[in-house]
Short mmCIF file of C-alpha atoms (C1' of nucleotides) in Angstrom, two decimals:
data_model
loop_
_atom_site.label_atom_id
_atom_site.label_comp_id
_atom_site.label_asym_id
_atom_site.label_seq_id
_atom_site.Cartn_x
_atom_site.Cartn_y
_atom_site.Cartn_z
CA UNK A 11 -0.21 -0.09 -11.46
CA UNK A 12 -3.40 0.68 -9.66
CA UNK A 13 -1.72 0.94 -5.78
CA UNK A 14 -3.69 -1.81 -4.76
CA UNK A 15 -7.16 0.06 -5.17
CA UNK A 16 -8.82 -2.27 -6.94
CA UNK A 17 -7.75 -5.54 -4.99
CA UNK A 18 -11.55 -7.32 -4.58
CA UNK A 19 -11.12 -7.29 -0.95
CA UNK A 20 -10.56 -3.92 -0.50
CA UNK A 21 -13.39 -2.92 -2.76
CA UNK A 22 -15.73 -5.02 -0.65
CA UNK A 23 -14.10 -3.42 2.68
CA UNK A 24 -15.14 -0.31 1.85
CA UNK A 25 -18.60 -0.72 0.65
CA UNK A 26 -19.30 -2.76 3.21
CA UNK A 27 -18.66 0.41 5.32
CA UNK A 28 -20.26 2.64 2.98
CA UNK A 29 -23.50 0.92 3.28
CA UNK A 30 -23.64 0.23 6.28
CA UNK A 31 -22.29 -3.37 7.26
CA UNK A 32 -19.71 -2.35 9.00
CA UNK A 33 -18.89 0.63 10.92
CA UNK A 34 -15.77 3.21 11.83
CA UNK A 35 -14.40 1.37 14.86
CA UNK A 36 -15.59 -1.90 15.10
CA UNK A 37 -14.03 -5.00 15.92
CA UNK A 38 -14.44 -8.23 14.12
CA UNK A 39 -13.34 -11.46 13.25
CA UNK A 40 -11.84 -12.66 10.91
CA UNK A 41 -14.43 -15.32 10.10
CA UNK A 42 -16.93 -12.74 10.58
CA UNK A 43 -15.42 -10.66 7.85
CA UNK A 44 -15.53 -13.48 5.62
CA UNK A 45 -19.36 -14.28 5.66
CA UNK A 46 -19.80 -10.75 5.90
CA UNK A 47 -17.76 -10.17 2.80
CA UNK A 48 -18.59 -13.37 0.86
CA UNK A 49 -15.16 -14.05 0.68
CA UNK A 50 -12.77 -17.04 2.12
CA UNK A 51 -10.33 -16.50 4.69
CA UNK A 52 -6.91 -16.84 2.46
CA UNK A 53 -7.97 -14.27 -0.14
CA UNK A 54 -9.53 -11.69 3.08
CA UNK A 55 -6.07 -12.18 4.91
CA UNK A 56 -4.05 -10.74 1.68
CA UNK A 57 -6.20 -7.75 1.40
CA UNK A 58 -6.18 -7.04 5.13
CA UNK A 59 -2.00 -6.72 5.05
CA UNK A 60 -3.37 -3.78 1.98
CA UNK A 61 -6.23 -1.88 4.31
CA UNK A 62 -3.45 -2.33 7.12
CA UNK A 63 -1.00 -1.01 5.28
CA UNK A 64 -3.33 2.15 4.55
CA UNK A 65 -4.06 2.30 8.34
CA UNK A 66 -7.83 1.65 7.89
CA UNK A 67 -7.69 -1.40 9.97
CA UNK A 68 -5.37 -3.04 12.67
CA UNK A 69 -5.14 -6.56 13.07
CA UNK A 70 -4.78 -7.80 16.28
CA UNK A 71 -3.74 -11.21 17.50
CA UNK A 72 -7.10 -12.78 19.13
CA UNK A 73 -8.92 -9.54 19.27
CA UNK A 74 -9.51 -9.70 15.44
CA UNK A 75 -9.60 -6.88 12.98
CA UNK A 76 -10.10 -3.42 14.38
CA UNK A 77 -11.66 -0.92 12.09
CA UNK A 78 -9.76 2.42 12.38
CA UNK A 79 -12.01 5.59 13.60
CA UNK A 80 -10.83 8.47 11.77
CA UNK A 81 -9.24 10.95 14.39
CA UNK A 82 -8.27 14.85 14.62
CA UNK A 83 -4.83 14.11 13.28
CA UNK A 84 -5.63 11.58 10.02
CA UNK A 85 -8.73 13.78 9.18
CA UNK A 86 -6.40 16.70 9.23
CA UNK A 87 -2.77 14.53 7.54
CA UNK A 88 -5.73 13.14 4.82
CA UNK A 89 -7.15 16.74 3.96
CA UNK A 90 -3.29 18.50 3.97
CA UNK A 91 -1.74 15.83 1.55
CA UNK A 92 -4.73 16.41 -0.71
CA UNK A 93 -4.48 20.10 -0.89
CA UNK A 94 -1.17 19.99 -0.98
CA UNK A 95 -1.20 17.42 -3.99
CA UNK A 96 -4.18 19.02 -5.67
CA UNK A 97 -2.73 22.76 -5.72
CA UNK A 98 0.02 21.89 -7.05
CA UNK A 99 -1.45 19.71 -9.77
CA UNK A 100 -3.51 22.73 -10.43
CA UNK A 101 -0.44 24.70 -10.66
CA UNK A 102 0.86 22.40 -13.08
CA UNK A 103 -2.73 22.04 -14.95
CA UNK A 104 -2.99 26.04 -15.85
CA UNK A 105 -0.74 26.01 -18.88
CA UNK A 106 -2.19 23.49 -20.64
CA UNK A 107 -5.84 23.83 -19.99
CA UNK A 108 -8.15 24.50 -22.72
CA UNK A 109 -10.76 27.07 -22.60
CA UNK A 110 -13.18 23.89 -24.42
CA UNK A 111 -12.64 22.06 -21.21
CA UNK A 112 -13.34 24.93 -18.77
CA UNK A 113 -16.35 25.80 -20.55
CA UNK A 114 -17.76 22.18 -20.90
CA UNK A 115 -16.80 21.49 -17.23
CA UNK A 116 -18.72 24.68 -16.18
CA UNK A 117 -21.61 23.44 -17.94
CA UNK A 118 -21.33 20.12 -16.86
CA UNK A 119 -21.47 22.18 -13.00
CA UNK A 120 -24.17 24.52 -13.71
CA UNK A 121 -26.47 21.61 -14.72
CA UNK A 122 -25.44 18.96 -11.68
CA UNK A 123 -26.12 22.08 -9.16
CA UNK A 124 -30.34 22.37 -11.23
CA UNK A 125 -30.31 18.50 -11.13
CA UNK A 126 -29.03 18.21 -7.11
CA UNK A 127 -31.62 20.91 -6.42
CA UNK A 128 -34.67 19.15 -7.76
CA UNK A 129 -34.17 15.56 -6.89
CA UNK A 130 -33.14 16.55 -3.68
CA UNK A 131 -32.30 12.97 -2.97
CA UNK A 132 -28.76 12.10 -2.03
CA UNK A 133 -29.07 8.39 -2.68
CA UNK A 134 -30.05 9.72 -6.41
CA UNK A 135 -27.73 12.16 -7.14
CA UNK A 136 -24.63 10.97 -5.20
CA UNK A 137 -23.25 9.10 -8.39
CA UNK A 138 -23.52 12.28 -10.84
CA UNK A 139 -21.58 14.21 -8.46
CA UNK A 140 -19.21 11.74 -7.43
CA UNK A 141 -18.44 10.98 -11.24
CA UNK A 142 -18.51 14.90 -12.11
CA UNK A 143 -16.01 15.49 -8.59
CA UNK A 144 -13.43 12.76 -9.92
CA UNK A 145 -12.64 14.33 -13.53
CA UNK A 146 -12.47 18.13 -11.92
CA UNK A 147 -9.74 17.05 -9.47
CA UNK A 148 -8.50 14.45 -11.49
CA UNK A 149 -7.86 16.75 -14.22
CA UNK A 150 -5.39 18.63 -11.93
CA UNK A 151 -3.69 15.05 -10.30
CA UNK A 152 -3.50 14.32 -14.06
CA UNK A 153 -1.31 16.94 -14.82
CA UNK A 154 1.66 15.87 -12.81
CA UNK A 155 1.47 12.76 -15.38
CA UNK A 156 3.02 10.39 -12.93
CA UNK A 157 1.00 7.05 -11.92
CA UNK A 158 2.53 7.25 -8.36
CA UNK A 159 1.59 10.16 -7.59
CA UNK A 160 -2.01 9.29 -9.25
CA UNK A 161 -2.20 5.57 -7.00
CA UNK A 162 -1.50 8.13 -3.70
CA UNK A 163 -3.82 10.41 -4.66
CA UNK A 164 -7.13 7.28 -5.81
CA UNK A 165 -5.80 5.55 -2.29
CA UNK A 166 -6.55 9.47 -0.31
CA UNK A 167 -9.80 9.82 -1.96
CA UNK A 168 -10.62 6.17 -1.08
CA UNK A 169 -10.27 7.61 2.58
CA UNK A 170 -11.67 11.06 1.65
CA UNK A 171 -15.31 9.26 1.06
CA UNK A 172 -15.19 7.32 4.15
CA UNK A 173 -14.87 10.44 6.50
CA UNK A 174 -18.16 11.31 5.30
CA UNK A 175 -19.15 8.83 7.57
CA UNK A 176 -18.55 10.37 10.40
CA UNK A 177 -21.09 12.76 9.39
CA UNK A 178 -23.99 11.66 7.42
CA UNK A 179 -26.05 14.04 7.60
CA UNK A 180 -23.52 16.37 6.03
CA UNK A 181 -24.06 14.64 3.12
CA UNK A 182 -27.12 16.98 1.98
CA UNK A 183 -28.38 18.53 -1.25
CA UNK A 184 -27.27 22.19 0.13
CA UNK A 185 -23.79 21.19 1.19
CA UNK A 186 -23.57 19.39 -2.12
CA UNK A 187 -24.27 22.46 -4.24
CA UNK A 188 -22.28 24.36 -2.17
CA UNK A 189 -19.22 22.64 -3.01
CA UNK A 190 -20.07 22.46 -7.03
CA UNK A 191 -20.37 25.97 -6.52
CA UNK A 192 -16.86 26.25 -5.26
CA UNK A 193 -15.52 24.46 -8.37
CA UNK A 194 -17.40 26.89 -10.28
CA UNK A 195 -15.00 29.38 -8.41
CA UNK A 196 -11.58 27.70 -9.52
CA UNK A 197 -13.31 27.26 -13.10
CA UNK A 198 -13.49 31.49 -13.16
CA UNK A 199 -10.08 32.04 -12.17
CA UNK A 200 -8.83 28.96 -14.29
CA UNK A 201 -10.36 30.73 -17.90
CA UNK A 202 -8.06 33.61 -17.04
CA UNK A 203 -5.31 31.61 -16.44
CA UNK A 204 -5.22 33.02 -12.84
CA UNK A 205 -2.71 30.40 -10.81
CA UNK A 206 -2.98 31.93 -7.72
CA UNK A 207 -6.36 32.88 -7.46
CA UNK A 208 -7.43 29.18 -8.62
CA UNK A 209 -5.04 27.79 -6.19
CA UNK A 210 -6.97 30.01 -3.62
CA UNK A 211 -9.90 28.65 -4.86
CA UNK A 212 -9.05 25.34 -4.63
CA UNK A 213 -7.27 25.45 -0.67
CA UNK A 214 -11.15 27.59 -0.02
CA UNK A 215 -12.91 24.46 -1.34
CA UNK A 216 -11.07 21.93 0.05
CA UNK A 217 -11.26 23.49 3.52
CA UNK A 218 -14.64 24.13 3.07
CA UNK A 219 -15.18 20.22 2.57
CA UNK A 220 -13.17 19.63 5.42
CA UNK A 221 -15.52 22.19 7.29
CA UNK A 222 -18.52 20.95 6.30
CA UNK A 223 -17.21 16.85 6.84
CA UNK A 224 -16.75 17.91 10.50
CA UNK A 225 -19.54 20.19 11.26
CA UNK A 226 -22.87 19.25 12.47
CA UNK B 12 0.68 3.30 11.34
CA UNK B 13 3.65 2.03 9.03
CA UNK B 14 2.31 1.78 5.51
CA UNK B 15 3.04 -1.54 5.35
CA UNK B 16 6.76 -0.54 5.07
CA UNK B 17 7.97 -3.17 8.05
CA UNK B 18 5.95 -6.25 6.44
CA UNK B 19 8.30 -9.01 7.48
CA UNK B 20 7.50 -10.61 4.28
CA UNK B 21 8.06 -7.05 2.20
CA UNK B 22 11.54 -6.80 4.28
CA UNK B 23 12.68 -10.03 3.41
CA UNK B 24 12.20 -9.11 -0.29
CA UNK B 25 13.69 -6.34 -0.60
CA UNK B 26 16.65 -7.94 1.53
CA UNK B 27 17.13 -10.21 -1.29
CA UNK B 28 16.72 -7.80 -3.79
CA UNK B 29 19.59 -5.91 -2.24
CA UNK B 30 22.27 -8.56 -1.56
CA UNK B 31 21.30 -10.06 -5.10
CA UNK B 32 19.11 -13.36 -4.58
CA UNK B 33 16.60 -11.44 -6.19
CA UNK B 34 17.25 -9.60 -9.59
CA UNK B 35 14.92 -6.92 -11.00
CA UNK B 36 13.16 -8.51 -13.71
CA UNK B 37 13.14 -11.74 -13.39
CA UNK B 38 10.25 -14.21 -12.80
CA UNK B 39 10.13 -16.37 -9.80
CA UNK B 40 7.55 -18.62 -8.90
CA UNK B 41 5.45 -18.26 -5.72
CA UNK B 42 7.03 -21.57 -4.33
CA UNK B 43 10.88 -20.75 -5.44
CA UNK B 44 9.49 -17.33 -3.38
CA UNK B 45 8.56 -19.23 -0.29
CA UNK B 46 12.34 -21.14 -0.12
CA UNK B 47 14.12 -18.46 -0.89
CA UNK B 48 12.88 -16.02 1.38
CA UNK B 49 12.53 -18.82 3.99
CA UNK B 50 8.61 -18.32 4.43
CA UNK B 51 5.14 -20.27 4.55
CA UNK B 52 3.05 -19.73 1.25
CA UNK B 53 0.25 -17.66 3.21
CA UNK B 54 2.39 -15.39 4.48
CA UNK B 55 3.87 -14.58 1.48
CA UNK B 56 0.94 -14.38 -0.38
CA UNK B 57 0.03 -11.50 2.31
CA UNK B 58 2.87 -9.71 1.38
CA UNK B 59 2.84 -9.91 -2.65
CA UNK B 60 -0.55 -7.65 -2.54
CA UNK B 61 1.56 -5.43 -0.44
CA UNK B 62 4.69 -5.52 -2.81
CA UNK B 63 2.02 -5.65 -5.67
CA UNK B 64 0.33 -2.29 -4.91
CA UNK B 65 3.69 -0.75 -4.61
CA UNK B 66 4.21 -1.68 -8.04
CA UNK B 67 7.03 -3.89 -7.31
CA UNK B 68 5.98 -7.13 -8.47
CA UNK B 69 3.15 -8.44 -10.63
CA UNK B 70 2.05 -11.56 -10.18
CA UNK B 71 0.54 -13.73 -13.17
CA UNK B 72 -1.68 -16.68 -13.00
CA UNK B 73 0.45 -19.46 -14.18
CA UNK B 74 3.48 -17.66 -14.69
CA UNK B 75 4.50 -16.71 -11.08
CA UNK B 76 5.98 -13.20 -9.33
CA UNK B 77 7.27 -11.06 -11.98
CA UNK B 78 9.67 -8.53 -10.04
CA UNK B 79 9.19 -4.91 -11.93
CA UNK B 80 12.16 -3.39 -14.03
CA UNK B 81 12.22 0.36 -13.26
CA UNK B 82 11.78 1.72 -17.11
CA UNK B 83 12.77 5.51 -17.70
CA UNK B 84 8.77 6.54 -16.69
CA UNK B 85 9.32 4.77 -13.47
CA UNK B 86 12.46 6.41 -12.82
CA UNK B 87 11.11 9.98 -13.59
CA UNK B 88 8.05 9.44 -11.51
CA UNK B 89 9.84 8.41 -8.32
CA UNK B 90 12.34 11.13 -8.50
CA UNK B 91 9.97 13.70 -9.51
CA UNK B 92 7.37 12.51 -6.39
CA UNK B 93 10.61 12.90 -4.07
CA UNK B 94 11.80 15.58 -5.11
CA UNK B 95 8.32 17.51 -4.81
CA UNK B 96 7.52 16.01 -0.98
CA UNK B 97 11.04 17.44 -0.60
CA UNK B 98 10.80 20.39 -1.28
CA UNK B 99 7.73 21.10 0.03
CA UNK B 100 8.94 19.79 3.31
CA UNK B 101 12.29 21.77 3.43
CA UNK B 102 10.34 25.01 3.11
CA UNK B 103 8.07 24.14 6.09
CA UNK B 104 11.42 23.44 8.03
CA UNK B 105 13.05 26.12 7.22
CA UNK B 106 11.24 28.22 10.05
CA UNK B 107 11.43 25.78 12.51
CA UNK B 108 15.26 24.56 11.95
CA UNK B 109 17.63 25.46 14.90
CA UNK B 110 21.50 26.66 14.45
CA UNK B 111 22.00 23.54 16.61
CA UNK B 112 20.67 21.42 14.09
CA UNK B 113 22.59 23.12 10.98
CA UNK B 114 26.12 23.26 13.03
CA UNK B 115 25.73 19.52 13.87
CA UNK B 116 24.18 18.11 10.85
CA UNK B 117 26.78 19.94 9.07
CA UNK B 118 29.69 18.99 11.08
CA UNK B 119 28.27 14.97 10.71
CA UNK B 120 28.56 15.66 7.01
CA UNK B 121 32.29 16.96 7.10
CA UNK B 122 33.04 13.64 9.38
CA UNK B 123 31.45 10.96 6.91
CA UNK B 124 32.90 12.48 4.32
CA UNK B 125 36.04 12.44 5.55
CA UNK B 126 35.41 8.66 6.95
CA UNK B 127 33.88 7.12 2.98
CA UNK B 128 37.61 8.86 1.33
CA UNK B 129 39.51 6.64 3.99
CA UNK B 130 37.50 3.58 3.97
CA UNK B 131 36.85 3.80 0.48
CA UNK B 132 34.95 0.46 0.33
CA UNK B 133 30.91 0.97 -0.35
CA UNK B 134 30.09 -2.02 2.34
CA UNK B 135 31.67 -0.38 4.67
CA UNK B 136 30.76 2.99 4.48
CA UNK B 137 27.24 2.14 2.99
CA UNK B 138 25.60 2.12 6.63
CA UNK B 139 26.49 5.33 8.25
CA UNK B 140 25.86 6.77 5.29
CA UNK B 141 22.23 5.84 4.89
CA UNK B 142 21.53 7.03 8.60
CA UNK B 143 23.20 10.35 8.02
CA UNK B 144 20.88 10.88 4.56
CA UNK B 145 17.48 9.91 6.56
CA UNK B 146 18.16 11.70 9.28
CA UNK B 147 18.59 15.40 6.50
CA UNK B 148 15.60 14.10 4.19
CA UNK B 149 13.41 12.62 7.08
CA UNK B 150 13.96 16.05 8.78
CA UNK B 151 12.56 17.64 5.78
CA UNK B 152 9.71 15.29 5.35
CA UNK B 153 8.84 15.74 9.21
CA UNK B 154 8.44 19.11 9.07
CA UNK B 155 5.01 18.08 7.65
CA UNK B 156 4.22 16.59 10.63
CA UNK B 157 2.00 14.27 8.89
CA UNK B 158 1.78 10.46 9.08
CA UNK B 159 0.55 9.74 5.74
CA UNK B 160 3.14 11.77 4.03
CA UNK B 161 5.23 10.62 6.06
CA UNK B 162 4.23 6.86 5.09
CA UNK B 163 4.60 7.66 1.54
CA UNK B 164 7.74 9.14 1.72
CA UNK B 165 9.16 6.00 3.23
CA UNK B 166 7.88 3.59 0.61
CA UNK B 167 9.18 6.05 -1.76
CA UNK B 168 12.71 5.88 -0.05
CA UNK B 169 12.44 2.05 0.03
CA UNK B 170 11.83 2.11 -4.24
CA UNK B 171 15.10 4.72 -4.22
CA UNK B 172 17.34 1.91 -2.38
CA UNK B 173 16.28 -0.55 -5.33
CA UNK B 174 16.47 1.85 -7.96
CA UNK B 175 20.31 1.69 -7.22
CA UNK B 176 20.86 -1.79 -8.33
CA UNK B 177 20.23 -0.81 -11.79
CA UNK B 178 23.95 0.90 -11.97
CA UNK B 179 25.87 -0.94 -8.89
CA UNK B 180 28.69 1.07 -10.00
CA UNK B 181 27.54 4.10 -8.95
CA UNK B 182 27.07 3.39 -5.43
CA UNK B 183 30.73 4.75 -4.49
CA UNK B 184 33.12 6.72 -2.77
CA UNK B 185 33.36 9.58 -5.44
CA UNK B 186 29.44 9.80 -6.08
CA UNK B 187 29.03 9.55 -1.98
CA UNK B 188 31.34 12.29 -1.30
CA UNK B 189 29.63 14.02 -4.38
CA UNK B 190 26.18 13.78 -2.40
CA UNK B 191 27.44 14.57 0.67
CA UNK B 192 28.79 18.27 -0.47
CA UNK B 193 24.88 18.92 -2.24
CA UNK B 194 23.84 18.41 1.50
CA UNK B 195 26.06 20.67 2.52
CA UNK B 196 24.99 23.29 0.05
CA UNK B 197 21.69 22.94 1.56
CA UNK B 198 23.04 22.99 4.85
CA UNK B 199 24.74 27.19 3.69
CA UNK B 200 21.39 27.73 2.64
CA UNK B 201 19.35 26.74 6.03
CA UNK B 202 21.68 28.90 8.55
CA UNK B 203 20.70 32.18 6.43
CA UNK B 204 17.20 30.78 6.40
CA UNK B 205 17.18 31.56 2.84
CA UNK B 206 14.58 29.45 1.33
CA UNK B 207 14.63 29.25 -2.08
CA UNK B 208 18.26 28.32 -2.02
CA UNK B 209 18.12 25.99 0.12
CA UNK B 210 15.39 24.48 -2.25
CA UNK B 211 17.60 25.21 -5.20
CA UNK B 212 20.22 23.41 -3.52
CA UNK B 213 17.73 20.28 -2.68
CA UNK B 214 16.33 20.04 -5.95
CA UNK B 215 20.03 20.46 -7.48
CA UNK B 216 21.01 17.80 -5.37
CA UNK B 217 18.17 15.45 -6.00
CA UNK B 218 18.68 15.77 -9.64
CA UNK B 219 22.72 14.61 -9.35
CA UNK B 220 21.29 11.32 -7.48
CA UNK B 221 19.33 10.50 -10.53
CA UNK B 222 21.94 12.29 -12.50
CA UNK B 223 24.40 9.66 -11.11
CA UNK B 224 21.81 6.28 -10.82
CA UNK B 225 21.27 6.52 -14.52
CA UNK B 226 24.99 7.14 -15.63
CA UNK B 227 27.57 4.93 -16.03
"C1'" DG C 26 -9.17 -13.99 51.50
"C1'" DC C 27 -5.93 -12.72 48.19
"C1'" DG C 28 -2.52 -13.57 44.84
"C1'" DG C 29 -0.37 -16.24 41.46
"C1'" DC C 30 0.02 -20.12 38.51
"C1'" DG C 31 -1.81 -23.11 35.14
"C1'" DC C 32 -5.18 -24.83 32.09
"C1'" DA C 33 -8.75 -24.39 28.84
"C1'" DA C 34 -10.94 -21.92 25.25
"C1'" DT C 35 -10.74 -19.10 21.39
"C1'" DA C 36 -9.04 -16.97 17.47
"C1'" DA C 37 -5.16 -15.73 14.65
"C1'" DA C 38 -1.34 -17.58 11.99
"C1'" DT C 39 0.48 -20.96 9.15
"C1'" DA C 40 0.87 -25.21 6.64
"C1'" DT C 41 -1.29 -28.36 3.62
"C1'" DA C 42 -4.57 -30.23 0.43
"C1'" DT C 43 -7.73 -29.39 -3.14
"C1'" DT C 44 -9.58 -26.88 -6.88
"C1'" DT C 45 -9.30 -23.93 -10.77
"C1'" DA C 46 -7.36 -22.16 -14.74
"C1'" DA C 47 -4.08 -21.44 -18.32
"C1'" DT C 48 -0.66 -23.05 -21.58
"C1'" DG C 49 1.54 -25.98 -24.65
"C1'" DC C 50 1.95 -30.10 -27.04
"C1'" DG C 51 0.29 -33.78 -29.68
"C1'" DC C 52 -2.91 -36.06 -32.31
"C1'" DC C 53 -6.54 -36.23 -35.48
"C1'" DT C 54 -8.91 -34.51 -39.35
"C1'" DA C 55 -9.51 -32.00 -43.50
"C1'" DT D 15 0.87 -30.71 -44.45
"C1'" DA D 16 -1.56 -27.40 -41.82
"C1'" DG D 17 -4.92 -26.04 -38.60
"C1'" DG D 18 -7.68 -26.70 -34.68
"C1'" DC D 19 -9.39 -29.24 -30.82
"C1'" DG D 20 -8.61 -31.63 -26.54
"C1'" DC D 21 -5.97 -33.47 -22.92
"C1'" DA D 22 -2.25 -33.31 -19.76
"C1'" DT D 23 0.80 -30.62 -17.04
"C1'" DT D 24 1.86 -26.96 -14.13
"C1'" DA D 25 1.23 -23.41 -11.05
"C1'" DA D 26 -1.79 -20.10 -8.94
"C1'" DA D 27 -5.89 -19.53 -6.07
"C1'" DT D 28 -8.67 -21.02 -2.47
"C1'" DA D 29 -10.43 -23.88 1.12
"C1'" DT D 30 -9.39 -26.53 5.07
"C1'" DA D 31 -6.86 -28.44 8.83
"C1'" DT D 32 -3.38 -27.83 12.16
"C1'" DT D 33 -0.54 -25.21 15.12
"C1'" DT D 34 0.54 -21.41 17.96
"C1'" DA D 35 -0.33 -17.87 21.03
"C1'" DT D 36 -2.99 -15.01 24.09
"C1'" DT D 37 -6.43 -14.15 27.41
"C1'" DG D 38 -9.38 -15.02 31.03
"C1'" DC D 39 -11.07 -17.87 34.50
"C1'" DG D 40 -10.69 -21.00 38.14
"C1'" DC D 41 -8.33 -23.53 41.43
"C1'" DC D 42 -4.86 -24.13 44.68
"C1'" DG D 43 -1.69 -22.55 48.00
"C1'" DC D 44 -0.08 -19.30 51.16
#
DNA sequence: GCGGCGCAATAAATATATTTAATGCGCCTA
DNA sequence: TAGGCGCATTAAATATATTTATTGCGCCGC
């Protein structure tokens, strides 16, 4: 079960937004979205009942499919759900957490915040991070050990990276350290086994990405 | 924004599911689908990726839809995601809640429970029932005040309804009534605001419904 | 001149036809 | 007789054609 994040529809939805081809509130057509997307119209129409379904799009009789632009409420329901589901997958991650995989995870932070500093490039170091981002938080999703909870959580970070577009520019070597940085923070209080000061952590990090998502 | 949950095409599925044209675990092919459920191939196509993602169905190139049998992990994971959005939301209600709402909920719960012990026949009863449960859970769940949650919850509600049909038996008066007191246990705990046993109460009482869906 | 009704245009929704792919059976060969 | 290759069958996947529905514009009547 993969909660419909890899249908090949979606996938080219959403980079088509990520680089650019379409944008947060547009409206297109249908046949539009097919050339756009390379794709015919039978297999676009049974991933548009998905992206509906995950309220990224409406699809409106002779108006064609509306591109959702995020609001003050979804911003603020997506960031809740995922603090709420990543502290408590911390929560649950503390007793079995090995002091191997804090250390190597530090590591793996210290060097990602000397490599984001000198390429200073986000098209360039966007990957590393991104790859380095989804094992620390996974790791804590992970420990509730329950693929439901897991497809919820992929289909929220599927939204979480297309708020970013509302704010490109936030989307900057500095910011980007500063949030590694703020890992490094749960990492501390995780090698003493300190729930509640890595939960703190985590709720300061994730509002501090919600900060810097929205601030200009 | 529905989640998908009011897909005429997802309805009608789960319709048949429930009044047994549909069994779990059986294969159907997509054009045995399209009579049964009365429905156009396109359409229903749009609606497998929906049912699909929910991990409900899988459908296999040349062997049509097969409909999911909830195994013990599937179970386990839908409880335990319930349980958790639960819990969470009961202790965000519990400051909000009103003595209003406690006397009247509670008073609702004396009358249907005094209503299933005279009726005493499931098809009867089965209706009022249902409304009374989503209006305690879904007041829970609202406290979050938070569409996506709120989205989730009701898919997760929709997989609870099906996970029934693995014991039919269970789904009677004696188990109903049985239910109907752990709300009420909740219900003592809300009017002295006393969190944690209300949760106690909720995750008791959460733990009887699977107690009760697995045992014959 | 203003208001309403109807028609035409457009695009979504659905039904159908075609293509693709997978499986199993049978035949041929070693 | 056994093993493998190929063809035929079946059903999913996709492309296309048709139908339905909505919107806007224009014409007619009041």
């Amino acid at each position: 079960m993969d909660g419909g994040i890899n249908n090949p529809g979606v996938v080219a939805f959403i980079d088509a937004l990520l680089d650019g081809r379409l944008r947060l509130g547009q409206t297109v057509k249908q046949d539009e979205l097919c050339e756009l997307l390379e794709m015919s119209l039978s297999p676009l129409r049974e991933s548009l009942t998905l992206l509906e379904a995950e309220g990224l799009i409406q699809v409106r009789k002779r108006m064609g499919v509306a591109i959702f632009y995020p609001d003050v409420r979804f911003v603020g329901s997506t960031f809740q759900f995922r603090e709420f589901l990543e502290a408590e997958g911390l929560r649950r991650f503390v007793p079995r957490v090995t002091d191997e995989w804090v250390q190597s995870t530090a590591e793996a932070h210290l060097e990602i915040i000397e490599y984001v500093r000198q390429v200073n490039d986000q098209r360039i170091f966007a990957k590393p991070v991104k790859a380095l981002e989804q094992a620390f938080h996974g790791a804590f999703i992970g420990a509730f050990d329950n693929e439901q909870i897991t497809a919820n959580y992929q289909r929220l970070m599927q939204k979480m990276y297309l708020l970013r577009l509302i704010n490109l520019d936030a989307v900057n070597a500095v910011n980007t350290i500063q949030s590694m940085r703020e890992h490094l923070q749960v990492l501390d209080a995780l090698k003493e086994r300190n729930v509640d000061g890595a939960v703190d952590a985590l709720q300061r990090h994730v509002r501090g990405v919600l900060h810097r998502t929205l601030t200009r």
